[in-house]
XYZ file of C-alpha atoms in Angstrom:
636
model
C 102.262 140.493 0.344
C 101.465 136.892 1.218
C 98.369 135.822 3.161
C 99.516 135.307 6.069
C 101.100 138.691 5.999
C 98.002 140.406 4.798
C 96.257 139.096 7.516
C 98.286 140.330 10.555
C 98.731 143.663 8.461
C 97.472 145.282 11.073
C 100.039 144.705 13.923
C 102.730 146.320 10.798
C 102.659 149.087 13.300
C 104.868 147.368 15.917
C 108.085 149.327 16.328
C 109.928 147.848 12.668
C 111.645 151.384 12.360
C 113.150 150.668 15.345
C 114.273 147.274 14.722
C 115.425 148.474 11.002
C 117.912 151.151 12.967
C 119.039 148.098 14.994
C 120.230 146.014 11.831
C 123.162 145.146 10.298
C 123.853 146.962 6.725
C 123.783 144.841 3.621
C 122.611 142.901 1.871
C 119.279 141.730 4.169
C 117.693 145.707 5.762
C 116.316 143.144 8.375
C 119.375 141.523 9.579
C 119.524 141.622 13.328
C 123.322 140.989 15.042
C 122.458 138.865 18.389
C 125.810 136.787 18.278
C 126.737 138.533 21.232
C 123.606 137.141 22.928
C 124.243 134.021 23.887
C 124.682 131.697 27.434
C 128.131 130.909 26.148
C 128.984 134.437 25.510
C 127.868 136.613 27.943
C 130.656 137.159 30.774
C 128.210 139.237 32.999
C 124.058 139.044 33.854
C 121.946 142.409 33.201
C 118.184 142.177 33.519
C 117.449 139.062 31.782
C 114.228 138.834 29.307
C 112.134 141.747 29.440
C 109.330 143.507 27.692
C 110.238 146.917 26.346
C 107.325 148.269 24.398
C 106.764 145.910 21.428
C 110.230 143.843 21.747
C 112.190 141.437 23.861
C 115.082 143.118 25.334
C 118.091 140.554 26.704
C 120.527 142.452 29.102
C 118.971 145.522 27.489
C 119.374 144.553 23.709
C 116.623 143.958 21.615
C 116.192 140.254 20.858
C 114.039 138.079 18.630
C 113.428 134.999 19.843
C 113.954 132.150 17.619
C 112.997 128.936 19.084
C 112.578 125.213 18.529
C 110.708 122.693 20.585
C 112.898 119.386 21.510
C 111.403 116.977 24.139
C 114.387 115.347 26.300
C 111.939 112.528 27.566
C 111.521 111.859 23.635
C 114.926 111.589 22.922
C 117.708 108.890 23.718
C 119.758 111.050 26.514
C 123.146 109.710 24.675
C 121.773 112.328 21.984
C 120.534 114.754 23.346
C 123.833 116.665 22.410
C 124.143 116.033 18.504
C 119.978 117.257 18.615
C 120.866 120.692 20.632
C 123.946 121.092 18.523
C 121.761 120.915 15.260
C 119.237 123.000 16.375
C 122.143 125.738 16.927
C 124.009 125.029 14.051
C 120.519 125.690 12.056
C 120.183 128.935 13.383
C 118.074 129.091 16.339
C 118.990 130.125 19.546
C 116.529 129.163 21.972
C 115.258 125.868 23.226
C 111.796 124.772 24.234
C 110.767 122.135 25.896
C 107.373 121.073 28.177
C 108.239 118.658 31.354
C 105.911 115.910 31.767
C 104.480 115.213 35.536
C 103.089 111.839 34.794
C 106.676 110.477 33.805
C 108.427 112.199 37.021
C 106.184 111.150 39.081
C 104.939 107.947 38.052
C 103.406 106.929 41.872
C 102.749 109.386 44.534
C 105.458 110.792 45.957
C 108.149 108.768 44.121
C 110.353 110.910 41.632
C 112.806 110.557 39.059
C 115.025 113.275 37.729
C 117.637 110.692 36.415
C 118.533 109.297 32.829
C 116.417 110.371 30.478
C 114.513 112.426 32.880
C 117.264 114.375 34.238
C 116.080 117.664 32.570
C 118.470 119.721 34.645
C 121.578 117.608 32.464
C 119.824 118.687 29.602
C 119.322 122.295 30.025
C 123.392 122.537 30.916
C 123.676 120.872 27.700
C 121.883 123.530 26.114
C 123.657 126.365 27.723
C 126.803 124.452 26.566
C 125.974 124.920 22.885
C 124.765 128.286 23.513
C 120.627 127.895 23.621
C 118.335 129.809 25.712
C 115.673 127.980 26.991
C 111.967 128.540 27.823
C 110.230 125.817 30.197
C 107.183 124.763 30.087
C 106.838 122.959 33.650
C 102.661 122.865 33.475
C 101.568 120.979 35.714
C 99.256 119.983 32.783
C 101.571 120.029 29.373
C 99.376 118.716 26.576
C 102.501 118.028 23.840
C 100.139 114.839 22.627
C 101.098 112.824 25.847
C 98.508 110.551 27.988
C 96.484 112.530 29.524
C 98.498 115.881 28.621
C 101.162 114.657 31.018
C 98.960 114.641 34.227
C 99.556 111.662 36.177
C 97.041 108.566 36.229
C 97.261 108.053 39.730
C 95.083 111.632 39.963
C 91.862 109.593 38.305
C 91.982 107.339 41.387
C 89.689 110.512 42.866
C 86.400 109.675 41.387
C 85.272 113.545 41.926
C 88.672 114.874 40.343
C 88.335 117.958 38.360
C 91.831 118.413 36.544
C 93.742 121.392 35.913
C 90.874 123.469 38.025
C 91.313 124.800 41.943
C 89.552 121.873 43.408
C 91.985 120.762 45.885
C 92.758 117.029 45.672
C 94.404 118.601 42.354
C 95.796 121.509 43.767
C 97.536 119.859 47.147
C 99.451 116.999 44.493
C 100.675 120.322 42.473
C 101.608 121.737 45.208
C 103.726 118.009 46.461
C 104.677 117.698 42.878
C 106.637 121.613 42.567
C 108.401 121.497 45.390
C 110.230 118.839 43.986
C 110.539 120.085 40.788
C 110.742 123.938 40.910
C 113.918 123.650 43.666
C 115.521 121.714 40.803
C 115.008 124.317 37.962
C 114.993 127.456 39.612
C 118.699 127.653 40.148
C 119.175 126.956 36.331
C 117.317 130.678 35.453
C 119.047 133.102 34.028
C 119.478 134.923 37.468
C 121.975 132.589 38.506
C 123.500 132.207 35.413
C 121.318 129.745 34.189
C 120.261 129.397 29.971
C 116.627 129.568 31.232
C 115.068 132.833 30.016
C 111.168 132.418 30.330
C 108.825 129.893 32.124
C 105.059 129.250 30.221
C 102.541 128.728 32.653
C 100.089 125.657 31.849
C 99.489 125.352 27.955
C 96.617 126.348 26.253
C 94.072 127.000 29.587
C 91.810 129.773 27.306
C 90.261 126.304 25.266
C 89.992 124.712 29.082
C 88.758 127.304 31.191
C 86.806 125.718 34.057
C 88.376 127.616 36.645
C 88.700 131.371 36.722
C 90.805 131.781 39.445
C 93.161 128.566 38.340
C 96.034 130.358 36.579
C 96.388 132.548 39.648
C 96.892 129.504 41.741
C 99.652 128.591 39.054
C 101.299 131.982 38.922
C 101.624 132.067 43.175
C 102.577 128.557 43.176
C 105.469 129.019 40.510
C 106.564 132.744 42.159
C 106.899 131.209 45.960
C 109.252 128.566 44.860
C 111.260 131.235 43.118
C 110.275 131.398 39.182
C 111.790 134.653 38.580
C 111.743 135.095 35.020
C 109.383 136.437 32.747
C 106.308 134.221 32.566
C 104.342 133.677 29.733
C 100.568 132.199 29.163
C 100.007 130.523 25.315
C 96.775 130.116 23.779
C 95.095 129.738 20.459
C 93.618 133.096 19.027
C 89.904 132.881 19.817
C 90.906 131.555 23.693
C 93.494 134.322 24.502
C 91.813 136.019 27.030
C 90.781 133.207 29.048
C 93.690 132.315 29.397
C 95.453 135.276 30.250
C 97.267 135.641 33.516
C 97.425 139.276 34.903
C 100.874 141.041 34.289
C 101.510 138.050 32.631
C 103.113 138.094 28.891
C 100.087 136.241 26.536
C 101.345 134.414 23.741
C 99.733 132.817 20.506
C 99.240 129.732 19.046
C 98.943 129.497 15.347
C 95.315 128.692 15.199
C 92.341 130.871 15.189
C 94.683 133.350 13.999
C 92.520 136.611 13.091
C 92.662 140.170 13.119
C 90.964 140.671 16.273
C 92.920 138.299 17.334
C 95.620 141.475 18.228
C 92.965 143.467 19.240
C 92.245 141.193 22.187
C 95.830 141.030 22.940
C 96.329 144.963 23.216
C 93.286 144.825 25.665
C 94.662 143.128 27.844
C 98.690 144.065 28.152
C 99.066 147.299 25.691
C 101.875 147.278 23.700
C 103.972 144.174 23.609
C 106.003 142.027 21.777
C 104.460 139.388 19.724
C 105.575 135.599 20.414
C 104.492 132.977 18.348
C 104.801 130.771 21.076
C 103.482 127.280 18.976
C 103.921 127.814 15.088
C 103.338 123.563 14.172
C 104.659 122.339 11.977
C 102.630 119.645 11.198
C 100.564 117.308 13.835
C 100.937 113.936 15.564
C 99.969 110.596 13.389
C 97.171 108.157 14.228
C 96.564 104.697 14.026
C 94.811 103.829 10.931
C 94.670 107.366 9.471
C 96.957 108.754 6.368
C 99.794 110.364 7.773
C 99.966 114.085 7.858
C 102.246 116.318 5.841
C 102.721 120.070 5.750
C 103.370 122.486 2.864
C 107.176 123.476 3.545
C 106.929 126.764 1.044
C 103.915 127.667 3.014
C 105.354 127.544 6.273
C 108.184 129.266 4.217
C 106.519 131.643 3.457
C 104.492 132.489 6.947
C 108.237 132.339 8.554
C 109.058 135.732 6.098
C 106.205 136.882 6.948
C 106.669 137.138 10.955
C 110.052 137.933 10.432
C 108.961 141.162 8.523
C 106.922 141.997 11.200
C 109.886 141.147 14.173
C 107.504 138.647 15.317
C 109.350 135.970 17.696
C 108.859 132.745 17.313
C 108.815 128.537 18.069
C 108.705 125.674 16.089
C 107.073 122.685 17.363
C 108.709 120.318 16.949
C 112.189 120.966 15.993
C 112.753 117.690 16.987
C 109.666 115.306 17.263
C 111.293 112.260 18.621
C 109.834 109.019 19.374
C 106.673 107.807 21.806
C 108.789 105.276 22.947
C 106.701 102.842 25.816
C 103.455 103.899 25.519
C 103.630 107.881 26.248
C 101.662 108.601 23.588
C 98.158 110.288 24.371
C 95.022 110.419 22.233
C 92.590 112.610 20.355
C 88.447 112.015 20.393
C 87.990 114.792 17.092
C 86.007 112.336 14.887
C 86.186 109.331 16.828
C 88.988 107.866 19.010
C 92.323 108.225 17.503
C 95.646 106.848 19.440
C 98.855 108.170 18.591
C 101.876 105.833 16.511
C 105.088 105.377 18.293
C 106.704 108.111 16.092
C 106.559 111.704 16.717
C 108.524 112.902 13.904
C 105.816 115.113 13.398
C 107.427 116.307 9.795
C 109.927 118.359 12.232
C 113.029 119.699 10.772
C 115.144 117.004 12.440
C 113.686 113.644 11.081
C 112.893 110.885 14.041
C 116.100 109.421 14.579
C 117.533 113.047 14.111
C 118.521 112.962 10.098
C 118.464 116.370 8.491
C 115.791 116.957 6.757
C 115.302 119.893 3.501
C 113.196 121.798 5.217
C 116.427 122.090 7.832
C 118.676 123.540 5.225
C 116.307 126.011 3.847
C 115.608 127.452 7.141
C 119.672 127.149 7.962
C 119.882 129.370 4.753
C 117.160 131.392 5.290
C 118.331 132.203 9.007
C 121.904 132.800 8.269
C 120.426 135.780 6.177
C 118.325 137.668 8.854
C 120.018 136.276 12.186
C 123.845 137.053 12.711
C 124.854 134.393 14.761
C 127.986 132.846 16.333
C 129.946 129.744 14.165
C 128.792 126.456 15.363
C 130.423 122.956 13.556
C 127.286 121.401 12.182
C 127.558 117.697 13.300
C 127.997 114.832 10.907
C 124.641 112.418 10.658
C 124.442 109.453 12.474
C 125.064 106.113 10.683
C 122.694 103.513 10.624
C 122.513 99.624 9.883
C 120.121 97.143 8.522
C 121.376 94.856 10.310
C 120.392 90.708 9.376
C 116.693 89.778 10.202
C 116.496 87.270 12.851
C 114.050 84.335 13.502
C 112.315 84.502 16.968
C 112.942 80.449 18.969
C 111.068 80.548 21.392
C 107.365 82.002 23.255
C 105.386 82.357 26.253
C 101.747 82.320 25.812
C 99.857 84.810 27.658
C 98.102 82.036 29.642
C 101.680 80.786 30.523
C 102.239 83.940 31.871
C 98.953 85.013 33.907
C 99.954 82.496 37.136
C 102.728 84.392 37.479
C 101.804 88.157 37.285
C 101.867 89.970 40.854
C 98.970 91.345 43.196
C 95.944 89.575 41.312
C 92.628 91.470 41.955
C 89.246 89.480 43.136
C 86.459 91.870 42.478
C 82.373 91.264 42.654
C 82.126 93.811 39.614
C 84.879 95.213 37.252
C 87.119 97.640 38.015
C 88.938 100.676 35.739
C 92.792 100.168 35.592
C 93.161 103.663 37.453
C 91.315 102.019 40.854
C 93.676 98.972 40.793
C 95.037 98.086 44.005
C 98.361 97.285 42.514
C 101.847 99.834 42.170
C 101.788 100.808 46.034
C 98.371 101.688 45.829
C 99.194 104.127 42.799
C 96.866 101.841 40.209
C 97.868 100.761 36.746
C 99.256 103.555 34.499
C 99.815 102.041 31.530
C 99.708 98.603 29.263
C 97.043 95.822 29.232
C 94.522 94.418 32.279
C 93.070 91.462 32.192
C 89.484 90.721 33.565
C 88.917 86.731 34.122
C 85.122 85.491 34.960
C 83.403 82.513 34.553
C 79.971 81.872 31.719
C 77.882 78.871 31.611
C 76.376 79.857 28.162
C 76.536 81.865 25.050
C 74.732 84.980 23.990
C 75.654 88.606 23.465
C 77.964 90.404 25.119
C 77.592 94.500 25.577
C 79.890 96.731 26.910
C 78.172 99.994 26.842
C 81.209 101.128 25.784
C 82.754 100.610 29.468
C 86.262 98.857 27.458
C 88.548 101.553 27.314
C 90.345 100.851 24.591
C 90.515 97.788 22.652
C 89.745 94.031 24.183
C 90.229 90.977 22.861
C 87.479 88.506 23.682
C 88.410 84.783 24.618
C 86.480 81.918 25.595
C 88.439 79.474 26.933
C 91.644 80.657 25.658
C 90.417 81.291 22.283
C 89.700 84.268 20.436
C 86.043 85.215 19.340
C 86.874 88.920 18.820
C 86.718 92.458 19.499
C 85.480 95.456 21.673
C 86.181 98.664 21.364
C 85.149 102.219 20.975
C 83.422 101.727 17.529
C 82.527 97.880 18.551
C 80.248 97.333 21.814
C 78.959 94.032 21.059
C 79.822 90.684 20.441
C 78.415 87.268 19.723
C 79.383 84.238 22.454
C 79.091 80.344 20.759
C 76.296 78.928 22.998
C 77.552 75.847 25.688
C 76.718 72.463 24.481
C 76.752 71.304 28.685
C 75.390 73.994 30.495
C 76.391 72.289 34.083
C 79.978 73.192 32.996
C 81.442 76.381 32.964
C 83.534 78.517 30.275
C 86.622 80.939 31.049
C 85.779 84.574 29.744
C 88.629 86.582 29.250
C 89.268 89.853 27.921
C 92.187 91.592 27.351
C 92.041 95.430 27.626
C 94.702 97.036 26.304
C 94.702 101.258 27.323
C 96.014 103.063 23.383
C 96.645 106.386 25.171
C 94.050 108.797 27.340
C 93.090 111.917 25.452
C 95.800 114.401 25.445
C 93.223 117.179 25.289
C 90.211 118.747 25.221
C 87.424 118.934 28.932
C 86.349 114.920 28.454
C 89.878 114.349 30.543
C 88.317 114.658 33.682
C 86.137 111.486 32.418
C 89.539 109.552 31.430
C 89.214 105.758 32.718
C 91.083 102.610 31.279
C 90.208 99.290 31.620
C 86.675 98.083 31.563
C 84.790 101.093 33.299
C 81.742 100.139 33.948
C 79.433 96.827 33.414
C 79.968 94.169 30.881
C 76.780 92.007 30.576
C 76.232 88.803 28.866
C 72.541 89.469 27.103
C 70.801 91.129 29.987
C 72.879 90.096 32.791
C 75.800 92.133 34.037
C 79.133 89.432 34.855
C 80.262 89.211 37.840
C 83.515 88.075 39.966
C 86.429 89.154 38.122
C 89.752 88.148 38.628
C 91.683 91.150 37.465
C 95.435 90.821 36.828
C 98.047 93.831 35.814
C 100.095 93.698 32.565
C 101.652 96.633 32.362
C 104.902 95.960 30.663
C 107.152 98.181 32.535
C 111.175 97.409 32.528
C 110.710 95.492 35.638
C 107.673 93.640 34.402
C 109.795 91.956 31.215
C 113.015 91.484 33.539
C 111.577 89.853 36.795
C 107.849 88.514 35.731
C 107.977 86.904 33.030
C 108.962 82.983 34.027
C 111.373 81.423 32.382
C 109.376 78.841 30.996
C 110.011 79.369 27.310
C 108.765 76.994 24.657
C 109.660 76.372 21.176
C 107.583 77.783 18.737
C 105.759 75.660 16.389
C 103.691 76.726 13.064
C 100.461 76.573 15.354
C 102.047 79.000 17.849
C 99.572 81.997 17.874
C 99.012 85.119 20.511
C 98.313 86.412 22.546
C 101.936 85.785 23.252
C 105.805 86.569 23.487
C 108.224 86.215 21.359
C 112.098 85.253 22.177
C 115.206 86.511 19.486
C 118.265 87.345 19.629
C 120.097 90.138 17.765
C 124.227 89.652 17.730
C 126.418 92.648 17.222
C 129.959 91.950 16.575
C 130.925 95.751 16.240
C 129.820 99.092 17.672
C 126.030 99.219 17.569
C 124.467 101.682 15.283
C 120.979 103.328 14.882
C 118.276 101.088 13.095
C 114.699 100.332 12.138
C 112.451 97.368 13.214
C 110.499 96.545 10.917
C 107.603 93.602 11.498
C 106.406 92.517 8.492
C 104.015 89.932 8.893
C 103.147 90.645 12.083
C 99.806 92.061 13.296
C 99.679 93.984 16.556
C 101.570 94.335 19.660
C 104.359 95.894 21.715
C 108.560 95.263 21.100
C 110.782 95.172 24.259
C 114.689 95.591 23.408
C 117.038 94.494 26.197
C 114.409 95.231 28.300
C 113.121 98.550 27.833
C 110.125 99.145 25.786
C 110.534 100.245 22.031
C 106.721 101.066 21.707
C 103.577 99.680 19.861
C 103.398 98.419 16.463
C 100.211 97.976 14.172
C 99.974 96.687 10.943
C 96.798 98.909 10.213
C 100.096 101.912 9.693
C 100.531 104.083 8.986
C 104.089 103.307 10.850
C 105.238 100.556 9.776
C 108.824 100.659 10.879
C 110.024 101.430 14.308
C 112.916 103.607 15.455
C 115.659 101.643 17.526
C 118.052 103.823 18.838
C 121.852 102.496 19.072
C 122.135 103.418 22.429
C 119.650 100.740 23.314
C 122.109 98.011 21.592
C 125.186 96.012 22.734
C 128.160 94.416 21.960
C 127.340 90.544 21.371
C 123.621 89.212 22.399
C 120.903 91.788 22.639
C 117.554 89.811 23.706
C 114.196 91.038 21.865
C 110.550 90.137 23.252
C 107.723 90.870 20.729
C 104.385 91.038 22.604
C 101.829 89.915 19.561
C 98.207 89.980 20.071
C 97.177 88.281 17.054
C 99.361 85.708 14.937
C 103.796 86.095 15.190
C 105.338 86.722 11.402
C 107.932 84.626 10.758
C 110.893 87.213 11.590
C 111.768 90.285 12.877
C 113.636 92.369 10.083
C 115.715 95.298 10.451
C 116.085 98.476 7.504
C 118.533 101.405 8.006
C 115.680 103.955 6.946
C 112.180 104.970 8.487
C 109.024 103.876 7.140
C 106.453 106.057 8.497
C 103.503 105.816 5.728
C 102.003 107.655 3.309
């Protein structure tokens, strides 16, 4: 018995027998026959998902769920299919995925359930190939995403108390599901939809500052017409608080113990037991070693829960990429942003390659799981295609005259309070704060710059604050009657994903900056957020040719050519230092030579046929091209 077996030995008295009499003879005692339960296959609708003692029953049949998580918003839409397709083909035969507010809602009241964010497309998709599918429609999400996927625009409340009853929060839920839940609902399994089960919130036993908030989450899903089962999923130590009543509880892998089951039979009796997040790995970090998982340990758990008909979900089956700056944060040990990458060691690399770990689980499924044929699709070719030399820049000082709806202000003011997007504030990107010095000294932040700014005096640099950094030496003025540009460039690495300090998420410069003992004053704030628009319609077209002394802050003009169908590749900036890469306008994600990524993930897609324009924001100093590899590089 392995140890992950020994220690849940004492659920072994789930109904096995009863799962044994259900199996298939052979070869495998435990092999279960759910080919006939599938969206493709079933001609009529019974009584959907239910809880039957200690199983899942579908239409009546006891069924094992075997599930992968695959973000859509993480995943070029033109692939969505070959990703849902390999998840099938590997064995599985439901699909997870979490649906992030902030992104379909980006300002108040202004939705988008189109191209990459049309989640209904995708969930047909998945019905097509023959996937169930579990949403997890918050409103908060987590899945490693700024600010768990709350929108930014809900900081602009300076008494906010997130993911609780208090009801600025609760009335922009409220505006936020009626748009959404009208969309899903049709697509459950009641109307012949793949959708199976709904997960309410994520993880609210670790949160907990509002006893009566999951109720307000259950009534506000059931009056828009959630009919399915509903499930809550927490780690083991936080299952009761966040338990929902009449409301399935799932688990987490983490805080796993003995107990753990205890608690759970306290609370809903018998029941089936649904591994609702078994990780695979976890996100990588700026500047830390990336993480790896032992695949004959996971192995071996995966037997393990099997053995005991426990149903299950890998997160991630497919990681995908961060791509813009989606990415959230962590503040265990110190501030930590995420990379651009969320392979996340899944079992579909990044750019969707299969990985080892995918065959053995293919094999290992195709053992215990009888499952319908499905034609495993071919990989996806990539190019290296030939590095090219960027012409041309615009320095950042080129560029501030031109940037929209600049801010006067007597003191500073956080990104999230900006009077700029219709009054929704400044999501994401960099904000600069211009003021006027007539001498030197120290500067102190008080850790009020939220993340990382770049200090410059008169357009040049003299350094850094941050998180770990809050102060900073200013060369003295030789003429005193003449006064010195200050200007710092905030750039926001991702709000915490997790964890209570949410509530106190700001970006920007927060608070007072003061020069020695005096706090600066009159600001001239101006928004650089980077969005699509932003690179398409502000940026002037004023572009000079670079020279040896061109340096950054600043962007960067190339052109790729393609002469023939564009394929998948890998940007890799050597050379570089730090910044952001734009491709045909839409924005690849951050780079950072501190790694551990060091290459990022360009989908094909995103090319063209003939000229494809690339704009490198840099911080720091350019490299002296932009090179391109047909494999990842994502550290070590």
């Amino acid at each position: 018995m392995g140890a992950f077996q020994a220690r849940l030995a004492c659920v072994l008295c789930l109904s096995s027998a009863s799962w044994m009499a259900a199996a298939l003879p052979g070869r495998n005692p435990f092999r279960i026959d759910q080919s006939h339960l599938t969206p493709s296959h079933r001609q009529t609708r019974g009584m959907g998902l239910k809880v039957t003692g200690s199983n899942f029953t579908l239409d009546g049949f006891r069924f094992l769920i075997v599930a992968g998580t695959m973000h859509y918003f993480r995943v070029p839409r033109e692939y969505w299919l070959d990703r849902l397709r390999k998840m099938r083909a590997c064995g599985f035969n439901t699909v997870v995925t979490h649906i992030p507010w902030n992104l379909h809602e980006p300002k108040r009241g202004q939705f988008i359930f189109t191209g990459n964010l049309d989640v209904m497309a995708f969930l047909f998709l998945a019905s097509e190939v023959g996937l169930w599918a579990i949403l997890c429609p918050g409103p908060y999400i987590g899945s490693d995403l700024d600010l768990g996927g709350l929108p930014s625009w809900l900081l602009q409340d300076s008494k906010m108390k997130l993911r609780t009853t208090y009801r600025g929060f609760t009335k922009a839920v409220d505006h936020y599901f009626d748009e959404l839940i009208s969309r899903i609902a049709p697509l459950q399994y009641q109307y012949e939809g793949p959708v199976i089960a709904v997960q309410m919130e994520n993880e609210y036993g670790s949160y907990h500052l509002d006893k009566n908030y999951m109720s307000f989450v259950k009534r506000a899903l059931m009056r828009r017409g959630i009919k399915v089962l509903l499930m809550t999923a927490d780690n083991g130590k936080d299952v009761i608080n966040g338990h929902s009543k009449n409301v399935l509880a799932t688990l987490h892998l983490k805080n796993i113990r003995k107990e753990t089951y205890t608690k759970l039979s306290s609370i809903q009796g018998q029941s089936p037991i649904m591994m609702m997040l078994y990780t695979t790995s976890s996100f990588d970090m700026w500047g830390v070693a990336r993480h790896f998982q032992d695949s004959n340990v996971m192995m071996e758990n995966v037997r393990d829960m099997f053995k005991l008909r426990f149903s299950l979900n890998f997160y991630m089956f497919h990681g995908g990429t961060n791509f813009g700056f989606m990415g959230g944060a962590t503040d265990l040990n110190g501030y930590h942003p995420m990379v651009t990458s969320y392979d996340y060691t899944a079992l579909l690399t990044e750019d969707g390659e299969y990985t080892s770990e995918y065959i053995m689980y293919e094999e290992f499924f195709s053992q215990v799981i009888e499952v319908p044929e499905s034609v495993k699709p071919e990989r996806i070719p990539k190019t290296a295609y030939e590095s090219i030399t960027p012409t041309h820049f615009l320095s950042l000082w080129d560029v501030l005259p031109y940037l929209d709806e600049k801010i006067k202000s007597f003191k500073p003011i956080n990104m999230e309070r900006l009077s700029v997007n219709q009054g929704n504030g400044q999501s994401f990107g960099y904000t600069v704060y211009e003021t006027s010095i007539t001498r030197g000294g120290y500067l102190y932040s008080g850790n009020h710059v939220r993340d990382r700014g770049q200090v410059f005096l008169d357009k040049q640099y003299i350094g850094v604050l941050d998180h770990s950094t809050d102060n900073l030496a200013v060369p003295q003025n030789q003429d005193k009657k003449k006064a010195k540009n200050l200007t710092i460039l905030v750039e926001n690495q991702g709000r915490l994903a997790y964890g209570q300090n949410i509530n106190k998420e700001r970006k920007g410069i927060t608070g007072d900056i003061y020069l020695d003992h005096s706090p600066l004053r009159r600001f001239t704030i101006s928004c650089l957020d980077m969005t699509t628009n932003f690179i398409e319609r502000n940026l002037p077209n004023h572009w000079k040719s670079i020279t040896p002394k061109t340096r950054g802050p600043a962007f960067f003009l190339g052109y790729l050519k393609i002469d023939e169908t564009p394929n998948d590749t890998f940007i890799n900036l050597e050379g570089w230092n730090k910044g952001v890469i734009f491709i045909n306008g839409k924005n690849l994600g951050r780079y950072w030579k501190i790694g551990p990524q060091k290459a990022l993930y360009l989908p094909g897609p995103w090319l063209q046929l003939g000229r494809n324009e690339i704009i490198v924001f840099e911080e720091y100093k350019p490299g002296l091209k932009i090179q391109f590899t047909n494999t990842p590089d994502l550290g070590y």
